[in-house]
Tab-separated table of C-alpha atoms in Angstrom:
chain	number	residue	atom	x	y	z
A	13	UNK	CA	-1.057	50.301	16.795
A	14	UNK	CA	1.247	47.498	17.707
A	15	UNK	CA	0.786	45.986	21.331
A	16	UNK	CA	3.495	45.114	23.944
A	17	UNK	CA	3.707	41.710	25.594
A	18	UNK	CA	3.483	42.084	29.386
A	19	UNK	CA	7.049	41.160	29.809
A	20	UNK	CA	8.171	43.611	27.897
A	21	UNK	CA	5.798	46.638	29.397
A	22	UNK	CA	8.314	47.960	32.205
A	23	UNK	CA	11.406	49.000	32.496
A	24	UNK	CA	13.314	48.664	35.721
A	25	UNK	CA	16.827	50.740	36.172
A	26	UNK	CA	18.116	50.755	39.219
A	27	UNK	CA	19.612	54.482	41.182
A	28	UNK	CA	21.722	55.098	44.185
A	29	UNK	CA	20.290	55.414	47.632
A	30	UNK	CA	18.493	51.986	46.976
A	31	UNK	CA	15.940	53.646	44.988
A	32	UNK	CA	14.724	51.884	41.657
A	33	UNK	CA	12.668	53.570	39.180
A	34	UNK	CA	10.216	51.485	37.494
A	35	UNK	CA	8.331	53.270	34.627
A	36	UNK	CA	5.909	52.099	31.536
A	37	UNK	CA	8.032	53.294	28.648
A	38	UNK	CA	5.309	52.852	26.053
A	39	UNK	CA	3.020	55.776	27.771
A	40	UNK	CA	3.907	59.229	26.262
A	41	UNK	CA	6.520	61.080	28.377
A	42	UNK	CA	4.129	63.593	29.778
A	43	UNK	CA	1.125	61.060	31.063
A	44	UNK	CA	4.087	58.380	31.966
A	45	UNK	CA	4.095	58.133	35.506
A	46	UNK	CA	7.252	57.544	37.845
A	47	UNK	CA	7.496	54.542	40.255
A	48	UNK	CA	9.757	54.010	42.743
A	49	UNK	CA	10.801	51.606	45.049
A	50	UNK	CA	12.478	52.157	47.805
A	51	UNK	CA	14.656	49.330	49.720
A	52	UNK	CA	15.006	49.457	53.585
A	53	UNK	CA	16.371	47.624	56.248
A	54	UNK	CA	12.699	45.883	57.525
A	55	UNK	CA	10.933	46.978	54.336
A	56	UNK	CA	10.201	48.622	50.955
A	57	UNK	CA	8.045	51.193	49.761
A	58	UNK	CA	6.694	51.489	46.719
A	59	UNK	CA	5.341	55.600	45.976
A	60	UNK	CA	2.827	55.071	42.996
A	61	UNK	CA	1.763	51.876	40.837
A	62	UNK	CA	1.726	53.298	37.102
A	63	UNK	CA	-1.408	53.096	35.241
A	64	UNK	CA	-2.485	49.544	35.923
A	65	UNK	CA	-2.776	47.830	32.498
A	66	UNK	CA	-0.314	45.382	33.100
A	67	UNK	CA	0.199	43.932	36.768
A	68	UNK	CA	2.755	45.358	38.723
A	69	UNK	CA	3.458	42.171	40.920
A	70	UNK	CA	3.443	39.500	37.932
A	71	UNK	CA	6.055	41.485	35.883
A	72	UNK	CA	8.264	42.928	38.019
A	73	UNK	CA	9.455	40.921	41.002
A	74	UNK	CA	11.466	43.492	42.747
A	75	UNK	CA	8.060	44.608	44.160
A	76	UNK	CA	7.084	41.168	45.755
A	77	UNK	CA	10.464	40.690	47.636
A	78	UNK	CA	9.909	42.037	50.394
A	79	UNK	CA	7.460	43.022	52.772
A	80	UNK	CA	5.981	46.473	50.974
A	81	UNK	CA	4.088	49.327	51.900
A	82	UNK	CA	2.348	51.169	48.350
A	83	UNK	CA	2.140	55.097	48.813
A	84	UNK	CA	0.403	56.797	46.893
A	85	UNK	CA	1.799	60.382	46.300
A	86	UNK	CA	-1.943	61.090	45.012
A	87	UNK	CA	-5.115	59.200	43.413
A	88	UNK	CA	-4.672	60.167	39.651
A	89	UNK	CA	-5.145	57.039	37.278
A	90	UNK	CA	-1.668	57.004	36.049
A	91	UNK	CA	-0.675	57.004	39.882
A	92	UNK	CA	-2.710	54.463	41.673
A	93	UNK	CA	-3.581	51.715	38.674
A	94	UNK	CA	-1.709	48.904	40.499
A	95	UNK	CA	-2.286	49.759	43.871
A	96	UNK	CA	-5.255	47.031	44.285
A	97	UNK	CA	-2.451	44.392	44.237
A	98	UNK	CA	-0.506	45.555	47.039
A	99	UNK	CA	-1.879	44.376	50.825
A	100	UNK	CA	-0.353	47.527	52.418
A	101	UNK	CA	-1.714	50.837	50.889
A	102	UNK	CA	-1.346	54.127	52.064
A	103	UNK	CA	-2.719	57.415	50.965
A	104	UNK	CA	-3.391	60.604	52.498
A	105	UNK	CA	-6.936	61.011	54.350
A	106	UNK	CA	-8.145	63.452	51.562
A	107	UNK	CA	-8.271	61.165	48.988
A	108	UNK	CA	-8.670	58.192	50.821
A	109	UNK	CA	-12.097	57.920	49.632
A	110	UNK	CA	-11.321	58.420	45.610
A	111	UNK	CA	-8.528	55.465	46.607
A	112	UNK	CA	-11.225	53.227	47.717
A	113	UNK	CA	-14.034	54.939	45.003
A	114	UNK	CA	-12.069	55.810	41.545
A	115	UNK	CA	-14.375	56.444	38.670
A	116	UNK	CA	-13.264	57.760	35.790
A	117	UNK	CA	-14.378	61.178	36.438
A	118	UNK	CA	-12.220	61.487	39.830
A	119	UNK	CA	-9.286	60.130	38.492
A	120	UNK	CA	-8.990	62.297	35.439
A	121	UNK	CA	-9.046	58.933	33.096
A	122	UNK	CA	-11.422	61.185	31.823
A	123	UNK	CA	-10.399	62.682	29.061
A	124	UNK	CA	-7.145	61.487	29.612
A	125	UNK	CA	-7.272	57.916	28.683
A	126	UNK	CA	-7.128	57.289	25.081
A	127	UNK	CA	-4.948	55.587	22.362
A	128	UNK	CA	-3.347	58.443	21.896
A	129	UNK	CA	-1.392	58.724	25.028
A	130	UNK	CA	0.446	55.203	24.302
A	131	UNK	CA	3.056	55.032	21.741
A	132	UNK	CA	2.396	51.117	21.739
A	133	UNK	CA	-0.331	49.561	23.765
A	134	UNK	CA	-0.725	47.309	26.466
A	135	UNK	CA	-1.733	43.406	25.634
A	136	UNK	CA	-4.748	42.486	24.830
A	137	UNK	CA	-7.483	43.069	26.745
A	138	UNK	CA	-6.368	46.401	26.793
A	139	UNK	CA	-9.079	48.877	25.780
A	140	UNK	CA	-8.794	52.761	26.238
A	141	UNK	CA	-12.447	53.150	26.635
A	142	UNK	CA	-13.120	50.326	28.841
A	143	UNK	CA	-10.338	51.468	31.101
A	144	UNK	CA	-10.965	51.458	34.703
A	145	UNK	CA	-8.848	51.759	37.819
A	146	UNK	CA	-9.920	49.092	40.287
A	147	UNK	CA	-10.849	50.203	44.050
A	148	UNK	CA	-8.076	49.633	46.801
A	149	UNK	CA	-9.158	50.898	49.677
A	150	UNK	CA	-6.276	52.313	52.503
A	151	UNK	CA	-4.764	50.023	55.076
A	152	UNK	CA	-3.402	53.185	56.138
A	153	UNK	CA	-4.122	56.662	56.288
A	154	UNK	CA	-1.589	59.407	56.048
A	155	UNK	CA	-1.606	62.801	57.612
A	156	UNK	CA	0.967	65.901	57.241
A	157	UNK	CA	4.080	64.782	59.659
A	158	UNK	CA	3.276	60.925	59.630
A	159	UNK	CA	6.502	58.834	59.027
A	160	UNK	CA	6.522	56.020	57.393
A	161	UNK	CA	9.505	53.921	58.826
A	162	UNK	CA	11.410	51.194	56.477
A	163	UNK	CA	14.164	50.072	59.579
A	164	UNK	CA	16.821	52.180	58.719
A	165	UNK	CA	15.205	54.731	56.813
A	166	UNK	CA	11.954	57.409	57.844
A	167	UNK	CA	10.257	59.047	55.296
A	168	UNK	CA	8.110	62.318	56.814
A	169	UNK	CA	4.807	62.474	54.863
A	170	UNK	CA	4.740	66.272	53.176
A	171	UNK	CA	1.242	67.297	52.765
A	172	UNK	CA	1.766	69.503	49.140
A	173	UNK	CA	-2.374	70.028	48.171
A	174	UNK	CA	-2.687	72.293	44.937
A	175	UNK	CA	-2.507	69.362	42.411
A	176	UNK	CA	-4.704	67.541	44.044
A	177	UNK	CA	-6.187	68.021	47.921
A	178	UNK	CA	-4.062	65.083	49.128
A	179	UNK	CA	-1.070	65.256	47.474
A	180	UNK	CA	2.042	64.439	49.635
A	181	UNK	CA	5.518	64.365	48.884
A	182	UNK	CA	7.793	62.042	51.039
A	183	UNK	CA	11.139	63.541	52.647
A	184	UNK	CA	14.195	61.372	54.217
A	185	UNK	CA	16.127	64.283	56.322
A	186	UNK	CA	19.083	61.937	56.572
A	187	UNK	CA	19.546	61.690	52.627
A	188	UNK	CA	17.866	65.306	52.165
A	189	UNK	CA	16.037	62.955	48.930
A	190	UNK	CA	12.427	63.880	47.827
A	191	UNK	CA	10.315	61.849	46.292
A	192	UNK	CA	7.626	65.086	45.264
A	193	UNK	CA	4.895	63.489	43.555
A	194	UNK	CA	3.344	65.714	41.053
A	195	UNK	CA	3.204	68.954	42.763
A	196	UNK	CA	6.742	69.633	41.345
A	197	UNK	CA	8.727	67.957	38.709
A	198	UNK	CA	11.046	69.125	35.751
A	199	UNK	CA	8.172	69.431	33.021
A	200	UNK	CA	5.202	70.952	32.447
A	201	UNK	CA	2.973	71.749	35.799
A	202	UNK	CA	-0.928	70.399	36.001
A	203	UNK	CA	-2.992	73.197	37.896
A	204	UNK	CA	-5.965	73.047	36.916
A	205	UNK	CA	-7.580	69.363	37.442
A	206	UNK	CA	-11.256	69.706	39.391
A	207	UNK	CA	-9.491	70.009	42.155
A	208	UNK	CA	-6.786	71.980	41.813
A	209	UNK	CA	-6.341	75.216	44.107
A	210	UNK	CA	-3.910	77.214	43.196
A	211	UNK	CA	-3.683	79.156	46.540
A	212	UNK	CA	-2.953	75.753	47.963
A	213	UNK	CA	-0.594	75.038	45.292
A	214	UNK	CA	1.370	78.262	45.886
A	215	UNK	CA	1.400	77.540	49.746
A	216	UNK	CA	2.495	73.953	48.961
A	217	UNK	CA	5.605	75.322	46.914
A	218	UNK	CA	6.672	78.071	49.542
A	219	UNK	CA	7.144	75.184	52.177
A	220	UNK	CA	8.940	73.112	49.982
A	221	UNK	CA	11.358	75.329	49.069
A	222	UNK	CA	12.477	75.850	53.134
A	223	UNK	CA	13.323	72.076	52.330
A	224	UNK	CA	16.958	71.320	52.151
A	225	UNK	CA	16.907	69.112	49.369
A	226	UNK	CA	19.507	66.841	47.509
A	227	UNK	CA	17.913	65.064	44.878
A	228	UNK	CA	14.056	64.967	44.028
A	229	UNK	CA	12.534	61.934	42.615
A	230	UNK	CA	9.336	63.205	41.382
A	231	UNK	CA	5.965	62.132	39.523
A	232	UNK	CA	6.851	62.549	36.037
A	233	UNK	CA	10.128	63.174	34.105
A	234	UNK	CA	13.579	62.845	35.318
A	235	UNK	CA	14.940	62.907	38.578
A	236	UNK	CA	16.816	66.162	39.661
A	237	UNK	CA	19.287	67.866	41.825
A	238	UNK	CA	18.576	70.414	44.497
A	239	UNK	CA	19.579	73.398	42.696
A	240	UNK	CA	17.457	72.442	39.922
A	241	UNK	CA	14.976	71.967	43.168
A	242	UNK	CA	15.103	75.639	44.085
A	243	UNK	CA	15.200	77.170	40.530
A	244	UNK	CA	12.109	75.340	39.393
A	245	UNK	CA	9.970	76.327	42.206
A	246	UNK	CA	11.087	80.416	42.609
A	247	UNK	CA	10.341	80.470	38.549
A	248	UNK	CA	7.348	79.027	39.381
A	249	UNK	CA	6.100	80.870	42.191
A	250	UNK	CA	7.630	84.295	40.098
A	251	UNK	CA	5.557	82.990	37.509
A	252	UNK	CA	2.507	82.765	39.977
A	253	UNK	CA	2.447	85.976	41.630
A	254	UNK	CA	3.333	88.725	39.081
């Protein structure tokens, strides 16, 4: 399989709002993880790092501007693989420990991470099987109502478990924008990782839909408006309790 050159492994297109999606086009669609940066007044945030086989802050300079704060949304490999090169991480207290602990196991790289997922693979070193993400332990640890505060713009930490125990989802009031992580986006729904609950998951889903929402910038796949919001998340819960 033909491999990229690091310069060549992101793509960067930039959204309204001050939001710019960063993404690792070479990584199937499904396993291809959003990141976004956000761009405040005082500060950025960055919610999720990608996989971590080419560095974030070498390749992409957007993400060294400024002073930054990394979220991540949850600790899944293709969520938190560049999160070691960040000084400011955050992550919600239930998976603060797989943050600072990831195996391969408790990050799903396993089975996840092979060839197959890449439609071209990273530079050399690269190896699927020798793929690892490193340890990053929290500068900060989130709880349900936290806010993390860029200046001009407060994002309320969502606690959304069912994908994951510490999934969040991050909420700006004033925009109504959501950036949801992966307990919803506009594809195909994970809900059954080791630990998945899908009691929590259905809880998760009936408080985000009393969420007046705009636009949702989620985990995977493309963004969305609120409508799209509402109708993916009644099919789904329709879907759940039949």
């Amino acid at each position: 399989m033909q491999r990229i050159r690091p310069e060549d492994w992101y793509s960067v297109r930039r959204l309204g709002d001050e939001v710019t999606a960063i993404s690792e086009p070479h990584i199937q669609e499904f396993y291809r993880c959003n990141i976004w940066h956000v761009r405040g007044r005082d500060s950025d945030m960055l919610v999720d790092s990608g996989m971590g086989v080419v560095s974030l802050t070498q390749w992409v300079p957007l993400v060294t501007e400024r002073d930054l704060i990394a979220v991540a949304s949850h600790t899944h490999f293709d969520h938190i693989g560049c999160h070691h090169e960040f000084e400011c991480r955050a992550v919600h207290a239930a998976e603060a420990d797989l943050l600072a602990h990831p195996t391969r196991e408790n990050t799903l790289a396993d089975p996840y991470v092979t060839d197959e997922i890449f439609d071209a693979l990273p530079p050399e070193p690269y190896c699927s099987k020798c793929y690892a993400v490193r340890k990053a332990p929290a500068t900060r640890i989130l709880e349900d109502g936290d806010v993390i505060d860029l200046g001009d713009r407060q994002f309320e930490v969502i606690h959304t478990p069912g994908h994951s125990p510490g999934g969040i989802a991050l909420y700006e009031r004033a925009t109504e924008i959501l950036f949801s992580g992966d307990i919803v986006y506009d594809g195909p729904l994970i809900e059954d990782t080791y630990h998945s609950d899908l009691g929590d998951y259905i809880a998760s889903m009936e408080r985000l839909l009393t969420l007046p929402v705009r636009l949702v910038h989620g985990g995977h796949f493309p963004s969305f408006g609120g409508e799209r919001y509402r109708r993916l998340i009644k099919g789904w819960l329709d879907e759940k309790q039949k």
